Short mmCIF file of C-alpha atoms in Angstrom, two decimals:
data_model
loop_
_atom_site.label_atom_id
_atom_site.label_comp_id
_atom_site.label_asym_id
_atom_site.label_seq_id
_atom_site.Cartn_x
_atom_site.Cartn_y
_atom_site.Cartn_z
CA UNK A 174 -0.05 -20.28 26.71
CA UNK A 175 -3.55 -18.91 26.98
CA UNK A 176 -4.21 -16.19 24.42
CA UNK A 177 -4.77 -12.75 25.85
CA UNK A 178 -8.49 -11.94 25.91
CA UNK A 179 -7.65 -8.28 25.83
CA UNK A 180 -5.60 -8.67 22.66
CA UNK A 181 -7.05 -7.04 19.56
CA UNK A 182 -8.82 -8.65 16.62
CA UNK A 183 -6.76 -8.38 13.44
CA UNK A 184 -8.90 -7.35 10.46
CA UNK A 185 -7.59 -6.98 6.94
CA UNK A 186 -8.75 -6.08 3.48
CA UNK A 187 -7.32 -5.20 0.08
CA UNK A 188 -7.99 -1.54 0.85
CA UNK A 189 -10.69 0.51 2.48
CA UNK A 190 -13.73 -1.70 1.82
CA UNK A 191 -13.08 -3.87 4.87
CA UNK A 192 -13.93 -0.87 7.02
CA UNK A 193 -17.58 -1.87 6.55
CA UNK A 194 -16.66 -5.03 8.49
CA UNK A 195 -14.84 -2.97 11.12
CA UNK A 196 -17.98 -0.87 11.47
CA UNK A 197 -20.06 -3.97 12.19
CA UNK A 198 -17.53 -5.29 14.73
CA UNK A 199 -17.47 -1.89 16.47
CA UNK A 200 -21.28 -1.90 16.63
CA UNK A 201 -21.84 -5.50 17.60
CA UNK A 202 -18.74 -6.33 19.67
CA UNK A 203 -18.07 -2.97 21.31
CA UNK A 204 -15.65 -4.37 23.87
CA UNK A 205 -13.22 -5.70 21.29
CA UNK A 206 -10.05 -3.90 20.25
CA UNK A 207 -9.22 -3.90 16.53
CA UNK A 208 -6.03 -3.68 14.47
CA UNK A 209 -6.96 -3.03 10.84
CA UNK A 210 -4.68 -3.35 7.83
CA UNK A 211 -5.72 -2.09 4.36
CA UNK A 212 -3.48 -3.06 1.45
CA UNK A 213 -3.96 0.24 -0.37
CA UNK A 214 -0.64 -0.12 -2.20
CA UNK A 215 -1.87 -3.22 -4.03
CA UNK A 216 -5.63 -2.70 -4.11
CA UNK A 217 -7.77 -4.08 -5.77
CA UNK A 218 -7.58 -7.85 -5.29
CA UNK A 219 -10.80 -8.52 -7.21
CA UNK A 220 -9.12 -8.89 -10.58
CA UNK A 221 -6.00 -10.70 -9.34
CA UNK A 222 -5.07 -14.37 -9.47
CA UNK A 223 -5.37 -16.84 -6.62
CA UNK A 224 -1.62 -17.19 -6.13
CA UNK A 225 -1.07 -13.48 -5.93
CA UNK A 226 -3.93 -12.98 -3.47
CA UNK A 227 -2.56 -15.81 -1.31
CA UNK A 228 0.94 -14.29 -1.34
CA UNK A 229 -0.37 -10.86 -0.38
CA UNK A 230 -2.69 -12.24 2.31
CA UNK A 231 0.14 -14.25 3.84
CA UNK A 232 2.30 -11.14 4.21
CA UNK A 233 -0.58 -9.31 5.90
CA UNK A 234 -1.22 -12.18 8.31
CA UNK A 235 2.48 -12.10 9.23
CA UNK A 236 2.18 -8.38 9.90
CA UNK A 237 -0.92 -8.88 12.07
CA UNK A 238 0.90 -11.57 14.04
CA UNK A 239 3.50 -8.94 14.98
CA UNK A 240 0.61 -6.96 16.46
CA UNK A 241 -0.24 -9.81 18.87
CA UNK A 242 -3.78 -10.23 17.65
CA UNK A 243 -5.89 -13.00 19.20
CA UNK A 244 -7.88 -13.78 16.03
CA UNK A 245 -7.99 -12.67 12.41
CA UNK A 246 -10.91 -11.63 10.22
CA UNK A 247 -10.35 -11.54 6.46
CA UNK A 248 -12.66 -8.62 5.70
CA UNK A 249 -12.28 -9.00 1.95
CA UNK A 250 -14.51 -11.30 -0.04
CA UNK A 251 -11.85 -11.95 -2.67
CA UNK A 252 -9.16 -12.87 -0.14
CA UNK A 253 -11.69 -14.94 1.84
CA UNK A 254 -12.63 -16.81 -1.32
CA UNK A 255 -9.10 -17.31 -2.64
CA UNK A 256 -6.76 -17.40 0.36
CA UNK A 257 -8.54 -18.45 3.59
CA UNK A 258 -8.30 -22.18 2.87
CA UNK A 259 -4.54 -22.00 2.43
CA UNK A 260 -3.76 -19.50 5.18
CA UNK A 261 -5.76 -21.22 7.93
CA UNK A 262 -3.57 -24.30 7.54
CA UNK A 263 -0.44 -22.22 8.01
CA UNK A 264 -1.21 -20.39 11.25
CA UNK A 265 -2.20 -21.20 14.83
CA UNK A 266 -4.53 -18.24 15.30
CA UNK A 267 -8.27 -18.61 14.76
CA UNK A 268 -9.16 -17.01 11.43
CA UNK A 269 -12.46 -16.43 9.64
CA UNK A 270 -13.50 -14.87 6.35
CA UNK A 271 -16.63 -13.07 5.20
CA UNK A 272 -17.80 -15.56 2.57
CA UNK A 273 -18.96 -18.41 4.81
CA UNK A 274 -21.08 -16.24 7.16
CA UNK A 275 -22.65 -14.56 4.11
CA UNK A 276 -23.37 -17.89 2.45
CA UNK A 277 -24.91 -19.33 5.62
CA UNK A 278 -27.28 -16.38 6.02
CA UNK A 279 -28.37 -16.70 2.39
CA UNK A 280 -29.20 -20.37 2.95
CA UNK A 281 -31.30 -19.45 6.01
CA UNK A 282 -33.01 -16.58 4.21
CA UNK A 283 -34.11 -17.89 0.84
CA UNK A 284 -37.63 -19.23 0.56
CA UNK A 285 -37.79 -19.92 -3.14
CA UNK A 286 -34.27 -21.44 -3.28
CA UNK A 287 -32.96 -18.86 -5.72
CA UNK A 288 -30.03 -16.80 -4.51
CA UNK A 289 -28.05 -14.11 -6.33
CA UNK A 290 -24.44 -13.16 -5.54
CA UNK A 291 -22.80 -9.96 -6.71
CA UNK A 292 -19.05 -9.65 -6.15
CA UNK A 293 -15.70 -9.07 -7.84
CA UNK A 294 -14.64 -11.11 -10.82
CA UNK A 295 -12.21 -13.24 -8.79
CA UNK A 296 -14.78 -13.97 -6.09
CA UNK A 297 -17.41 -15.06 -8.62
CA UNK A 298 -14.88 -17.10 -10.57
CA UNK A 299 -13.75 -18.88 -7.40
CA UNK A 300 -17.28 -20.30 -7.14
CA UNK A 301 -16.99 -20.40 -3.33
CA UNK A 302 -20.32 -18.74 -2.51
CA UNK A 303 -22.00 -21.09 -4.96
CA UNK A 304 -20.22 -24.11 -3.48
CA UNK A 305 -20.91 -23.33 0.20
CA UNK A 306 -24.57 -22.62 -0.48
CA UNK A 307 -25.25 -25.74 -2.50
CA UNK A 308 -23.31 -27.87 -0.02
CA UNK A 309 -25.63 -26.59 2.71
CA UNK A 310 -28.76 -27.06 0.59
CA UNK A 311 -28.45 -28.74 -2.81
CA UNK A 312 -31.94 -27.51 -3.74
CA UNK A 313 -30.73 -23.92 -3.94
CA UNK A 314 -29.65 -22.46 -7.26
CA UNK A 315 -27.07 -19.67 -7.10
CA UNK A 316 -26.69 -16.98 -9.77
CA UNK A 317 -23.41 -15.04 -9.68
CA UNK A 318 -22.64 -11.75 -11.37
CA UNK A 319 -19.34 -9.83 -11.23
CA UNK A 320 -19.85 -6.05 -10.87
CA UNK A 321 -16.37 -4.56 -11.40
CA UNK A 322 -17.58 -0.95 -11.68
CA UNK A 323 -19.22 -0.84 -8.24
CA UNK A 324 -15.98 -0.39 -6.30
CA UNK A 325 -14.69 2.57 -8.36
CA UNK A 326 -18.19 4.11 -8.32
CA UNK A 327 -18.28 3.88 -4.51
CA UNK A 328 -14.76 5.27 -4.26
CA UNK A 329 -15.80 8.17 -6.52
CA UNK A 330 -18.52 8.85 -3.95
CA UNK A 331 -21.37 8.27 -6.41
CA UNK A 332 -23.32 5.98 -4.06
CA UNK A 333 -26.70 7.64 -4.73
CA UNK A 334 -26.09 8.67 -8.32
CA UNK A 335 -28.32 8.02 -11.36
CA UNK A 336 -25.25 6.74 -13.26
CA UNK A 337 -24.57 4.17 -10.55
CA UNK A 338 -28.24 3.20 -10.58
CA UNK A 339 -28.08 2.68 -14.34
CA UNK A 340 -24.95 0.54 -13.97
CA UNK A 341 -26.67 -1.47 -11.21
CA UNK A 342 -29.78 -2.01 -13.36
CA UNK A 343 -27.63 -3.36 -16.15
CA UNK A 344 -25.53 -5.62 -13.91
CA UNK A 345 -28.56 -6.98 -12.06
CA UNK A 346 -31.01 -7.40 -14.95
CA UNK A 347 -29.96 -10.96 -15.69
CA UNK A 348 -30.08 -12.29 -12.14
CA UNK A 349 -33.30 -10.44 -11.32
CA UNK A 350 -34.82 -12.25 -14.31
CA UNK A 351 -34.08 -15.49 -12.46
CA UNK A 352 -36.61 -14.50 -9.80
CA UNK A 353 -34.13 -14.55 -6.88
CA UNK A 354 -35.50 -13.71 -3.44
CA UNK A 355 -32.09 -13.20 -1.77
CA UNK A 356 -29.05 -11.22 -2.93
CA UNK A 357 -25.63 -11.44 -1.27
CA UNK A 358 -23.64 -8.20 -1.40
CA UNK A 359 -20.42 -10.18 -1.85
CA UNK A 360 -17.86 -7.39 -1.82
CA UNK A 361 -17.14 -5.18 1.16
CA UNK A 362 -17.85 -1.96 -0.76
CA UNK A 363 -21.34 -3.00 -1.79
CA UNK A 364 -23.15 -2.39 1.52
CA UNK A 365 -22.35 1.29 0.87
CA UNK A 366 -24.69 0.95 -2.13
CA UNK A 367 -27.43 -0.64 -0.05
CA UNK A 368 -30.13 2.00 -0.55
CA UNK A 369 -29.48 2.20 -4.29
CA UNK A 370 -29.48 -1.61 -4.58
CA UNK A 371 -32.71 -1.74 -2.59
CA UNK A 372 -34.29 0.57 -5.16
CA UNK A 373 -33.08 -1.58 -8.06
CA UNK A 374 -33.99 -5.01 -6.66
CA UNK A 375 -37.32 -3.94 -5.11
CA UNK A 376 -38.80 -4.84 -1.72
CA UNK A 377 -39.19 -8.58 -2.31
CA UNK A 378 -35.48 -9.39 -2.44
CA UNK A 379 -33.61 -9.70 0.87
CA UNK A 380 -30.15 -8.14 0.80
CA UNK A 381 -27.56 -10.15 2.74
CA UNK A 382 -24.63 -8.19 4.17
CA UNK A 383 -21.72 -10.57 4.90
CA UNK A 384 -20.04 -7.84 6.97
CA UNK A 385 -22.81 -7.98 9.56
CA UNK A 386 -22.97 -11.79 9.47
CA UNK A 387 -19.21 -11.94 9.97
CA UNK A 388 -19.41 -9.84 13.14
CA UNK A 389 -21.91 -12.39 14.46
CA UNK A 390 -19.69 -15.31 13.44
CA UNK A 391 -16.76 -13.62 15.18
CA UNK A 392 -18.78 -13.25 18.37
CA UNK A 393 -19.64 -16.98 18.33
CA UNK A 394 -16.01 -17.90 17.65
CA UNK A 395 -14.64 -15.77 20.50
CA UNK A 396 -17.24 -17.12 22.90
CA UNK A 397 -16.45 -20.70 21.92
CA UNK A 398 -12.72 -20.17 22.46
CA UNK A 399 -13.27 -18.16 25.65
CA UNK A 400 -11.54 -15.22 24.01
CA UNK A 401 -14.16 -12.49 24.45
CA UNK A 402 -12.74 -9.26 25.75
CA UNK A 403 -14.18 -8.75 29.26
CA UNK A 404 -14.31 -5.05 28.48
CA UNK A 405 -12.51 -3.87 31.60
CA UNK A 406 -9.41 -2.86 29.70
CA UNK A 407 -7.90 -0.02 31.69
CA UNK A 408 -4.47 -0.19 30.17
CA UNK A 409 -4.91 2.98 28.18
CA UNK A 410 -4.04 1.12 25.01
CA UNK A 411 -5.53 2.50 21.84
CA UNK A 412 -8.74 0.66 21.12
CA UNK A 413 -8.71 0.91 17.33
CA UNK A 414 -5.52 1.03 15.29
CA UNK A 415 -5.29 1.44 11.54
CA UNK A 416 -2.48 0.56 9.15
CA UNK A 417 -2.31 0.88 5.36
CA UNK A 418 0.36 0.10 2.78
CA UNK A 419 -0.07 3.43 0.96
CA UNK A 420 -1.85 6.77 0.93
CA UNK A 421 -2.84 7.15 4.57
CA UNK A 422 -4.51 10.55 4.01
CA UNK A 423 -6.76 9.08 1.35
CA UNK A 424 -7.42 6.16 3.67
CA UNK A 425 -8.41 8.46 6.51
CA UNK A 426 -10.73 10.44 4.26
CA UNK A 427 -12.57 7.33 3.09
CA UNK A 428 -12.66 5.89 6.62
CA UNK A 429 -14.42 9.03 7.72
CA UNK A 430 -17.30 8.23 5.35
CA UNK A 431 -17.72 4.70 6.74
CA UNK A 432 -16.83 4.71 10.44
CA UNK A 433 -18.72 6.40 13.29
CA UNK A 434 -15.62 8.24 14.44
CA UNK A 435 -12.93 10.11 12.56
CA UNK A 436 -9.48 8.53 12.42
CA UNK A 437 -6.33 10.47 11.76
CA UNK A 438 -3.35 8.41 12.87
CA UNK A 439 -3.26 5.62 10.31
CA UNK A 440 0.29 4.33 9.99
CA UNK A 441 1.98 3.24 6.78
CA UNK A 442 3.51 -0.25 6.58
CA UNK A 443 5.83 -1.57 3.87
CA UNK A 444 3.97 -4.82 3.56
CA UNK A 445 6.34 -6.61 1.16
CA UNK A 446 8.78 -6.85 4.08
CA UNK A 447 6.52 -9.25 6.00
CA UNK B 17 30.69 -0.47 -24.71
CA UNK B 18 28.43 0.55 -27.56
CA UNK B 19 24.83 -0.42 -26.91
CA UNK B 20 23.39 -3.05 -29.22
CA UNK B 21 21.22 -1.41 -31.88
CA UNK B 22 19.34 -4.65 -32.22
CA UNK B 23 18.50 -4.74 -28.55
CA UNK B 24 14.83 -4.26 -27.68
CA UNK B 25 13.08 -1.21 -26.29
CA UNK B 26 11.83 -1.80 -22.75
CA UNK B 27 8.31 -0.49 -22.28
CA UNK B 28 6.42 -0.63 -19.01
CA UNK B 29 3.10 0.33 -17.51
CA UNK B 30 1.05 -0.28 -14.38
CA UNK B 31 -0.98 -2.81 -16.33
CA UNK B 32 -2.44 -3.17 -19.80
CA UNK B 33 -2.95 0.49 -20.69
CA UNK B 34 0.63 0.91 -21.90
CA UNK B 35 -0.20 -1.41 -24.77
CA UNK B 36 -1.60 1.68 -26.52
CA UNK B 37 1.99 2.99 -26.49
CA UNK B 38 3.28 -0.37 -27.74
CA UNK B 39 0.77 -0.14 -30.58
CA UNK B 40 2.14 3.26 -31.62
CA UNK B 41 5.75 2.03 -31.46
CA UNK B 42 4.84 -1.01 -33.56
CA UNK B 43 3.18 1.24 -36.15
CA UNK B 44 5.72 4.03 -36.23
CA UNK B 45 9.00 2.23 -35.50
CA UNK B 46 8.33 -1.13 -37.12
CA UNK B 47 11.98 -2.21 -37.02
CA UNK B 48 12.24 -2.00 -33.26
CA UNK B 49 11.99 -4.98 -30.94
CA UNK B 50 9.96 -4.51 -27.74
CA UNK B 51 10.00 -6.05 -24.28
CA UNK B 52 6.83 -5.01 -22.44
CA UNK B 53 6.16 -5.34 -18.74
CA UNK B 54 2.68 -4.73 -17.26
CA UNK B 55 2.43 -4.59 -13.46
CA UNK B 56 -0.96 -6.29 -13.35
CA UNK B 57 -0.37 -7.53 -9.78
CA UNK B 58 -0.26 -3.97 -8.44
CA UNK B 59 -2.38 -2.05 -10.95
CA UNK B 60 -3.61 0.71 -10.78
CA UNK B 61 -0.91 3.28 -9.99
CA UNK B 62 -3.26 6.24 -10.52
CA UNK B 63 -4.44 6.39 -6.93
CA UNK B 64 -1.09 5.54 -5.31
CA UNK B 65 1.49 7.76 -3.65
CA UNK B 66 4.68 9.05 -5.25
CA UNK B 67 6.97 6.92 -3.07
CA UNK B 68 5.09 3.74 -3.85
CA UNK B 69 5.05 4.44 -7.59
CA UNK B 70 8.81 5.16 -7.51
CA UNK B 71 9.49 1.92 -5.64
CA UNK B 72 7.42 -0.12 -8.07
CA UNK B 73 8.91 1.59 -11.14
CA UNK B 74 12.44 1.00 -9.87
CA UNK B 75 11.78 -2.74 -9.57
CA UNK B 76 10.44 -2.84 -13.11
CA UNK B 77 13.43 -0.94 -14.50
CA UNK B 78 15.70 -3.49 -12.80
CA UNK B 79 13.75 -6.27 -14.45
CA UNK B 80 13.98 -4.59 -17.88
CA UNK B 81 17.73 -4.20 -17.41
CA UNK B 82 17.97 -7.99 -17.10
CA UNK B 83 16.37 -8.14 -20.55
CA UNK B 84 19.24 -6.13 -22.07
CA UNK B 85 17.07 -3.34 -23.37
CA UNK B 86 18.76 -0.39 -25.10
CA UNK B 87 16.26 2.23 -23.92
CA UNK B 88 13.20 2.43 -21.67
CA UNK B 89 9.80 3.99 -22.26
CA UNK B 90 7.58 4.59 -19.23
CA UNK B 91 4.24 4.00 -20.94
CA UNK B 92 2.23 5.06 -17.91
CA UNK B 93 1.31 8.67 -17.31
CA UNK B 94 1.24 8.26 -13.55
CA UNK B 95 4.69 6.63 -13.38
CA UNK B 96 6.03 9.19 -15.87
CA UNK B 97 4.70 12.01 -13.73
CA UNK B 98 5.78 10.59 -10.38
CA UNK B 99 8.88 8.45 -10.99
CA UNK B 100 10.75 9.45 -14.18
CA UNK B 101 12.68 12.30 -12.52
CA UNK B 102 14.03 10.01 -9.83
CA UNK B 103 14.65 6.94 -11.96
CA UNK B 104 16.53 8.70 -14.76
CA UNK B 105 19.18 9.79 -12.26
CA UNK B 106 19.68 6.21 -11.13
CA UNK B 107 20.29 4.44 -14.42
CA UNK B 108 22.63 4.69 -17.41
CA UNK B 109 20.06 3.75 -20.03
CA UNK B 110 18.18 6.44 -21.96
CA UNK B 111 14.65 6.66 -20.59
CA UNK B 112 11.59 8.70 -21.57
CA UNK B 113 8.05 9.02 -20.30
CA UNK B 114 4.76 9.87 -21.97
CA UNK B 115 4.03 13.15 -20.19
CA UNK B 116 6.65 15.39 -21.78
CA UNK B 117 5.86 14.43 -25.40
CA UNK B 118 2.14 14.93 -24.69
CA UNK B 119 2.75 18.31 -23.07
CA UNK B 120 4.94 19.47 -25.97
CA UNK B 121 2.32 18.59 -28.55
CA UNK B 122 -0.35 20.44 -26.58
CA UNK B 123 1.85 23.55 -26.55
CA UNK B 124 2.27 23.31 -30.34
CA UNK B 125 -1.42 22.67 -30.91
CA UNK B 126 -3.31 25.22 -28.84
CA UNK B 127 -4.33 28.43 -30.57
CA UNK B 128 -6.37 30.05 -27.82
CA UNK B 129 -3.89 29.07 -25.07
CA UNK B 130 -6.42 26.99 -23.15
CA UNK B 131 -5.51 23.35 -22.67
CA UNK B 132 -7.38 20.62 -20.79
CA UNK B 133 -5.76 17.52 -19.28
CA UNK B 134 -7.70 14.44 -18.23
CA UNK B 135 -5.77 11.80 -16.28
CA UNK B 136 -5.65 9.78 -13.07
CA UNK B 137 -5.83 11.48 -9.71
CA UNK B 138 -2.11 11.06 -9.04
CA UNK B 139 -1.12 12.46 -12.45
CA UNK B 140 -3.32 15.54 -12.04
CA UNK B 141 -2.15 16.06 -8.46
CA UNK B 142 1.50 15.85 -9.54
CA UNK B 143 0.88 18.99 -11.63
CA UNK B 144 3.52 17.87 -14.14
CA UNK B 145 1.48 18.42 -17.32
CA UNK B 146 0.55 21.88 -16.04
CA UNK B 147 4.18 22.64 -15.14
CA UNK B 148 5.73 21.49 -18.43
CA UNK B 149 3.17 23.36 -20.51
CA UNK B 150 3.43 26.66 -18.67
CA UNK B 151 7.22 26.41 -18.63
CA UNK B 152 7.12 26.14 -22.43
CA UNK B 153 4.59 28.95 -22.80
CA UNK B 154 3.55 30.92 -19.71
CA UNK B 155 0.59 32.36 -21.63
CA UNK B 156 -1.15 28.97 -21.63
CA UNK B 157 -3.68 28.11 -18.94
CA UNK B 158 -4.06 24.42 -18.15
CA UNK B 159 -7.23 22.88 -16.69
CA UNK B 160 -6.81 19.43 -15.15
CA UNK B 161 -9.53 16.92 -14.32
CA UNK B 162 -9.07 13.46 -12.80
CA UNK B 163 -11.35 10.83 -14.39
CA UNK B 164 -10.97 7.75 -12.16
CA UNK B 165 -13.90 5.84 -13.70
CA UNK B 166 -12.52 5.83 -17.25
CA UNK B 167 -10.02 3.02 -16.66
CA UNK B 168 -12.55 0.58 -15.13
CA UNK B 169 -15.09 1.52 -17.84
CA UNK B 170 -12.53 0.73 -20.57
CA UNK B 171 -11.56 -2.51 -18.83
CA UNK B 172 -15.25 -3.44 -18.66
CA UNK B 173 -15.27 -3.00 -22.44
CA UNK B 174 -17.85 -0.19 -22.36
CA UNK B 175 -15.86 2.07 -24.69
CA UNK B 176 -18.88 3.06 -26.82
CA UNK B 177 -21.52 2.87 -24.16
CA UNK B 178 -24.13 5.50 -23.24
CA UNK B 179 -23.16 5.11 -19.57
CA UNK B 180 -19.54 5.92 -20.36
CA UNK B 181 -20.68 8.87 -22.46
CA UNK B 182 -22.74 10.18 -19.54
CA UNK B 183 -19.73 9.79 -17.21
CA UNK B 184 -17.54 11.61 -19.76
CA UNK B 185 -20.04 14.46 -20.08
CA UNK B 186 -20.03 14.93 -16.35
CA UNK B 187 -16.24 14.75 -15.99
CA UNK B 188 -15.63 17.11 -18.91
CA UNK B 189 -18.40 19.67 -18.32
CA UNK B 190 -16.24 21.91 -16.17
CA UNK B 191 -13.17 22.05 -18.42
CA UNK B 192 -15.27 22.39 -21.59
CA UNK B 193 -16.83 25.45 -19.95
CA UNK B 194 -13.32 26.94 -19.94
CA UNK B 195 -13.39 27.02 -23.74
CA UNK B 196 -10.32 24.77 -24.21
CA UNK B 197 -9.24 24.04 -27.78
CA UNK B 198 -6.88 21.16 -26.90
CA UNK B 199 -7.41 18.15 -24.65
CA UNK B 200 -4.62 15.81 -23.57
CA UNK B 201 -5.72 12.20 -23.05
CA UNK B 202 -3.30 11.87 -20.14
CA UNK B 203 -3.79 8.22 -19.24
CA UNK B 204 -2.87 5.33 -21.50
CA UNK B 205 -6.37 3.87 -21.43
CA UNK B 206 -8.03 7.02 -22.66
CA UNK B 207 -7.13 6.78 -26.36
CA UNK B 208 -9.39 3.71 -26.35
CA UNK B 209 -12.22 6.17 -25.63
CA UNK B 210 -11.19 8.47 -28.47
CA UNK B 211 -14.37 8.25 -30.55
CA UNK B 212 -16.59 8.71 -27.51
CA UNK B 213 -14.50 11.64 -26.28
CA UNK B 214 -14.65 13.16 -29.76
CA UNK B 215 -18.43 13.06 -29.55
CA UNK B 216 -18.44 14.72 -26.12
CA UNK B 217 -15.87 17.47 -26.81
CA UNK B 218 -17.08 18.28 -30.35
CA UNK B 219 -15.04 18.94 -33.49
CA UNK B 220 -13.33 22.13 -32.34
CA UNK B 221 -11.20 20.53 -29.63
CA UNK B 222 -8.00 18.75 -30.71
CA UNK B 223 -7.38 15.51 -28.85
CA UNK B 224 -3.70 14.93 -28.02
CA UNK B 225 -2.60 11.32 -27.68
CA UNK B 226 0.66 11.15 -25.70
CA UNK B 227 1.12 7.53 -26.83
CA UNK B 228 1.58 8.64 -30.43
CA UNK B 229 3.76 11.61 -29.46
CA UNK B 230 5.93 9.31 -27.36
CA UNK B 231 6.61 7.02 -30.31
CA UNK B 232 7.84 10.09 -32.21
CA UNK B 233 10.00 11.21 -29.27
CA UNK B 234 11.43 7.70 -29.07
CA UNK B 235 12.34 7.81 -32.76
CA UNK B 236 14.18 11.13 -32.30
CA UNK B 237 15.98 9.81 -29.22
CA UNK B 238 17.17 6.63 -30.94
CA UNK B 239 18.33 8.59 -33.98
CA UNK B 240 20.23 11.04 -31.83
CA UNK B 241 21.99 8.25 -29.94
CA UNK B 242 22.57 6.23 -33.11
CA UNK B 243 20.56 3.40 -31.60
CA UNK B 244 17.96 2.81 -34.33
CA UNK B 245 17.51 -0.82 -35.21
CA UNK B 246 18.79 -1.27 -38.80
CA UNK B 247 15.99 -3.74 -39.32
CA UNK B 248 18.12 -6.57 -40.68
CA UNK B 249 17.74 -8.67 -37.57
CA UNK B 250 18.01 -12.25 -38.75
CA UNK B 251 18.73 -13.81 -35.41
CA UNK B 252 15.31 -15.36 -35.13
CA UNK B 253 14.81 -13.67 -31.80
CA UNK B 254 11.24 -12.95 -30.86
CA UNK B 255 10.39 -9.43 -31.93
CA UNK B 256 7.82 -8.64 -29.26
CA UNK B 257 7.92 -10.11 -25.77
CA UNK B 258 5.36 -9.56 -23.05
CA UNK B 259 5.67 -9.97 -19.29
CA UNK B 260 3.13 -9.29 -16.55
CA UNK B 261 3.17 -9.62 -12.78
CA UNK B 262 -0.21 -11.37 -12.63
CA UNK B 263 -3.10 -12.80 -14.62
CA UNK B 264 -1.44 -13.46 -17.97
CA UNK B 265 -4.64 -14.85 -19.56
CA UNK B 266 -6.51 -11.69 -18.71
CA UNK B 267 -3.56 -9.71 -20.01
CA UNK B 268 -3.57 -11.61 -23.30
CA UNK B 269 -7.31 -11.08 -23.72
CA UNK B 270 -7.04 -7.34 -23.24
CA UNK B 271 -3.93 -7.13 -25.46
CA UNK B 272 -5.96 -8.72 -28.21
CA UNK B 273 -8.35 -5.75 -28.15
CA UNK B 274 -5.51 -3.22 -28.49
CA UNK B 275 -2.72 -4.75 -30.57
CA UNK B 276 -2.80 -5.64 -34.26
CA UNK B 277 -1.68 -9.20 -33.59
CA UNK B 278 -2.78 -11.74 -31.02
CA UNK B 279 -0.31 -12.60 -28.26
CA UNK B 280 -0.43 -15.77 -26.27
CA UNK B 281 2.93 -16.32 -24.61
CA UNK B 282 2.99 -13.60 -21.95
CA UNK B 283 5.23 -14.68 -19.09
CA UNK B 284 4.62 -14.05 -15.43
CA UNK B 285 7.32 -12.29 -13.37
CA UNK B 286 7.44 -11.98 -9.58
CA UNK B 287 8.33 -8.32 -9.70
CA UNK B 288 8.98 -7.77 -5.97
CA UNK B 289 12.13 -9.84 -6.44
CA UNK B 290 13.78 -7.19 -8.64
#
């Protein structure tokens, strides 16, 4: 059976960070419908083990399948790094993560063959950014640095704060010393620190946002599979739907700071049941 | 059937923070055996909803029951504040949390009837510290302040860092302005910031550590129920056992920074199955 072009894209993340990917899909693929799931009951994934992240991701994919999505985007760097490989073998739906598009853009961007990656501990430890980049171009050296305080600082709302800037200077000192010309913001929260990071890294370093690159990769994938939404959806179905495993009010409040429009009808899902 | 005096105490927390309570029990009740469970797969609880924290706590209590514990200590302020009330009605075992002992000590300590509480968002929002203190002495005013960055700062190891001090100054400015003479460290990680907090609050404010107070409350409870371990346990059973729902190596590493002895045989438990 031909998949329904008007079916939504399923997007998931460990919590609210993946909304930066939703934002890019809304901007760049405005005809597509989206079903988003944020695992706010079990957030964060960035310090969890591979097996646990795979188990959690699998439950979410099962949930998204019940929503008749036509494709899935793992909008979480940690889950993309730890679970995509396993999950894509288990399902029939097309599925992409954020790591590969981010890695590809870094390969295209760097001139001096020195790339930095900032991300969660689990993403850095997985070595996937490093691996994909050096597979594409063995001449590139990749310097990774876990930045575990960035997510709580963003969630505290201190995105333009001198304390956050001080933390960023400390985290980045070592990789800036390596003379990188490209820095991947390898965690979905980090693009919310873009202007602060720009200040810390200076004008000569290009910041790569995997969220944007993923929206482009999704467009290519849908086109290839002839799954693009023709945009004449008159069925009155809700274009964007949001689900979370806990704290929907908190979710809505954070979403408001990321997305162009306010959302208020996020539904709670008991995700262990999937 | 009479409970076994030589049975262990079950202690649980959302992650590693409850080890500060374990440390106090080891010091102050050296004859007691301990089974500890840290829910590292779903940490933190501090930003989660009441229903989710109850559901998670219930699973952990079921697990501890399989370990034949004689009493349970909820070594997590958030779970104590959100779940103890519900759970204690559901089980036959004696169970205590950390909030009540901390609140009691604050009531006994304050001279000027102005008490501060720093804790997670969920603990502050629950209002339980405030409620217990004003029930005991309606003349006391309680000032609560959520400090969500303290846990990640402690887990980053920055317990004596100028950045953490700056964060603490900002978090505490408002409640220090209220002229408090007593401050409850209402999250299990916070005692690890004791010397830094001492510097920020000055010498005139008494810091209350609910972990210590809980070990004293546990002693009174066991005595009352005639459940104290006589200390002549020659069965060769392991005195302290540790379980976590994820990342046991990480757990062991952090435990090493809190406990007097190194632990290496933490076992992983799939806690959703309980």
